[in-house]
CSV table of C-alpha atoms in Angstrom, one decimal:
chain,number,residue,atom,x,y,z
O,127,MET,CA,-3.8,22.0,-19.2
O,128,SER,CA,-6.7,20.0,-20.6
O,129,GLN,CA,-9.1,18.1,-18.2
O,130,ILE,CA,-7.8,14.7,-19.4
O,131,SER,CA,-4.1,15.8,-18.9
O,132,GLN,CA,-4.9,17.1,-15.4
O,133,GLN,CA,-6.7,13.9,-14.5
O,134,THR,CA,-3.7,11.9,-15.8
O,135,ALA,CA,-1.3,14.1,-13.8
O,136,ASP,CA,-3.5,13.7,-10.6
O,137,VAL,CA,-3.6,9.9,-11.0
O,138,ASN,CA,0.1,9.7,-11.6
O,139,ALA,CA,0.8,11.9,-8.5
O,140,ALA,CA,-1.4,9.6,-6.3
O,141,ILE,CA,0.4,6.5,-7.7
O,142,ASP,CA,3.8,8.1,-6.9
O,143,ALA,CA,2.6,8.9,-3.3
O,144,GLU,CA,1.2,5.4,-2.9
O,145,LEU,CA,4.5,3.9,-4.0
O,146,GLN,CA,6.3,6.1,-1.5
O,147,LEU,CA,4.2,4.7,1.3
O,148,LEU,CA,5.3,1.2,0.4
O,149,ASP,CA,9.0,2.2,0.7
O,150,PRO,CA,10.6,1.0,3.9
O,151,ALA,CA,12.5,4.3,4.3
O,152,VAL,CA,9.1,6.2,4.3
O,153,ARG,CA,7.4,3.6,6.5
O,154,THR,CA,10.1,4.0,9.2
O,155,SER,CA,10.0,7.8,9.2
O,156,ARG,CA,7.1,9.4,11.0
O,157,ALA,CA,7.8,12.7,9.4
O,158,LEU,CA,7.7,11.3,5.8
O,159,ALA,CA,4.7,9.2,6.4
O,160,ALA,CA,2.8,12.1,8.1
O,161,ARG,CA,3.2,14.2,4.9
O,162,LEU,CA,1.5,11.4,2.9
O,163,LEU,CA,-1.4,10.5,5.3
O,164,ASP,CA,-4.4,12.8,5.6
O,165,PRO,CA,-5.1,14.0,9.1
O,166,GLU,CA,-8.5,12.3,8.7
O,167,PHE,CA,-6.9,9.0,7.5
O,168,VAL,CA,-8.6,5.7,8.2
O,169,GLU,CA,-7.5,2.2,7.1
O,170,VAL,CA,-9.2,-1.2,7.3
O,171,GLY,CA,-6.2,-3.5,7.1
O,172,ALA,CA,-6.1,-7.0,5.7
O,173,SER,CA,-6.5,-8.3,9.3
O,174,GLY,CA,-9.8,-6.4,9.6
O,175,ARG,CA,-8.3,-3.9,12.1
O,176,ARG,CA,-9.3,-0.3,11.8
O,177,TRP,CA,-6.5,2.2,12.0
O,178,THR,CA,-6.6,6.0,12.5
O,179,TYR,CA,-4.0,8.6,11.5
O,180,GLU,CA,-2.2,8.6,14.9
O,181,GLU,CA,-2.4,4.8,15.3
O,182,MET,CA,-0.9,4.3,11.9
O,183,LEU,CA,1.9,6.8,12.3
O,184,ALA,CA,2.8,5.2,15.7
O,185,ALA,CA,2.7,1.6,14.4
O,186,LEU,CA,3.9,1.9,10.8
O,187,PRO,CA,7.7,1.5,11.4
O,188,ASP,CA,7.0,-1.9,13.0
O,189,LEU,CA,4.4,-3.2,10.5
O,190,ASP,CA,5.1,-5.3,7.5
O,191,GLY,CA,7.5,-3.5,5.1
O,192,GLY,CA,9.0,-1.3,7.9
O,193,SER,CA,11.8,-1.9,10.3
O,194,GLY,CA,10.0,-4.6,12.1
O,195,SER,CA,10.1,-6.8,9.0
O,196,ARG,CA,13.6,-5.9,7.8
O,197,GLU,CA,16.8,-7.7,8.6
O,198,GLY,CA,19.8,-5.8,9.8
O,199,ASP,CA,20.9,-5.1,6.2
O,200,GLY,CA,17.5,-3.8,5.2
O,201,GLY,CA,17.1,-6.8,2.8
O,202,GLY,CA,13.9,-8.2,4.3
O,203,PRO,CA,10.6,-8.6,2.5
O,204,ARG,CA,9.1,-5.6,0.8
O,205,PHE,CA,5.7,-5.0,-0.6
O,206,GLU,CA,5.7,-5.8,-4.4
O,207,PRO,CA,2.8,-3.9,-6.0
O,208,SER,CA,1.2,-4.9,-9.3
O,209,ARG,CA,-1.6,-3.8,-11.6
O,210,MET,CA,-1.9,-0.4,-10.0
O,211,SER,CA,-4.4,1.9,-11.7
O,212,GLY,CA,-6.4,4.9,-10.8
O,213,VAL,CA,-9.3,7.1,-11.6
O,214,VAL,CA,-10.3,10.7,-10.7
O,215,LEU,CA,-13.6,10.5,-8.9
O,216,ALA,CA,-14.0,14.2,-8.5
O,217,PRO,CA,-11.6,17.2,-8.4
O,218,GLY,CA,-9.1,16.5,-5.7
O,219,ILE,CA,-10.1,12.9,-5.2
O,220,VAL,CA,-8.3,9.9,-6.8
O,221,HIS,CA,-9.2,6.2,-6.3
O,222,LEU,CA,-6.3,3.7,-6.7
O,223,THR,CA,-6.6,-0.1,-6.9
O,224,TYR,CA,-3.8,-2.6,-7.0
O,225,GLU,CA,-2.5,-5.9,-5.6
O,226,THR,CA,0.5,-6.5,-3.4
O,227,ASP,CA,2.6,-9.5,-2.6
O,228,PHE,CA,4.5,-9.5,0.7
O,229,GLY,CA,6.5,-12.7,1.2
O,230,GLY,CA,3.9,-14.8,-0.6
O,231,ARG,CA,0.9,-13.1,1.0
O,232,ARG,CA,-1.2,-11.3,-1.5
O,233,ALA,CA,-3.8,-8.6,-0.9
O,234,ARG,CA,-6.1,-6.5,-3.1
O,235,ARG,CA,-5.8,-2.8,-2.1
O,236,SER,CA,-7.9,0.2,-2.6
O,237,SER,CA,-6.9,3.8,-1.6
O,238,LEU,CA,-8.6,7.2,-1.8
O,239,TRP,CA,-6.2,10.1,-2.1
O,240,ARG,CA,-7.3,13.7,-1.7
O,241,ARG,CA,-5.7,17.1,-2.3
O,242,ARG,CA,-7.4,19.9,-0.4
O,243,ASP,CA,-7.8,23.4,-1.8
O,244,GLY,CA,-4.7,25.3,-1.4
O,245,GLU,CA,-2.5,22.2,-0.9
O,246,THR,CA,-0.1,21.0,-3.5
O,247,GLY,CA,0.4,17.4,-2.3
O,248,TRP,CA,-1.8,14.4,-2.3
O,249,ARG,CA,-2.6,12.6,1.0
O,250,MET,CA,-4.1,9.2,1.6
O,251,TYR,CA,-7.5,9.6,3.0
O,252,TYR,CA,-8.7,6.0,3.1
O,253,HIS,CA,-7.1,2.6,2.5
O,254,GLN,CA,-8.4,-0.9,2.6
O,255,ALA,CA,-6.6,-4.2,2.1
O,256,THR,CA,-8.3,-7.6,1.5
O,257,PRO,CA,-6.4,-10.9,1.5
O,258,VAL,CA,-6.4,-12.8,-1.7
O,259,PRO,CA,-7.3,-16.5,-1.1
O,260,ALA,CA,-4.4,-18.9,-1.6
O,261,ALA,CA,-6.3,-20.7,-4.3
O,262,GLU,CA,-6.4,-17.6,-6.6
């Protein structure tokens, strides 16, 4: 596989994993989310709060987009991503950027995904969300 083809495949794999983390079924499953978050994961959320791997896994089902925000039929608000793109920063490191809308609240997001030697799957290493001002 050419270097460009490999980079495209890596970006697409990271995008697929990012979209999985936005899925309520994954957000409410500790086992599924744990496979997508790196053990050294850190997030700075739109609120400014810093989250670690264990804190995120414990809280994720009750955060926006998980069971805490869904109605009984599962039809509650979901994250709606747009303009997702990525770039390979180095072998095994992909940077994604995109925006989300969640019930009218918009955020710009940035994620670093890494795949360690010997591993086949990508895991989110770092994530940051920044609220988009209402005027934009």
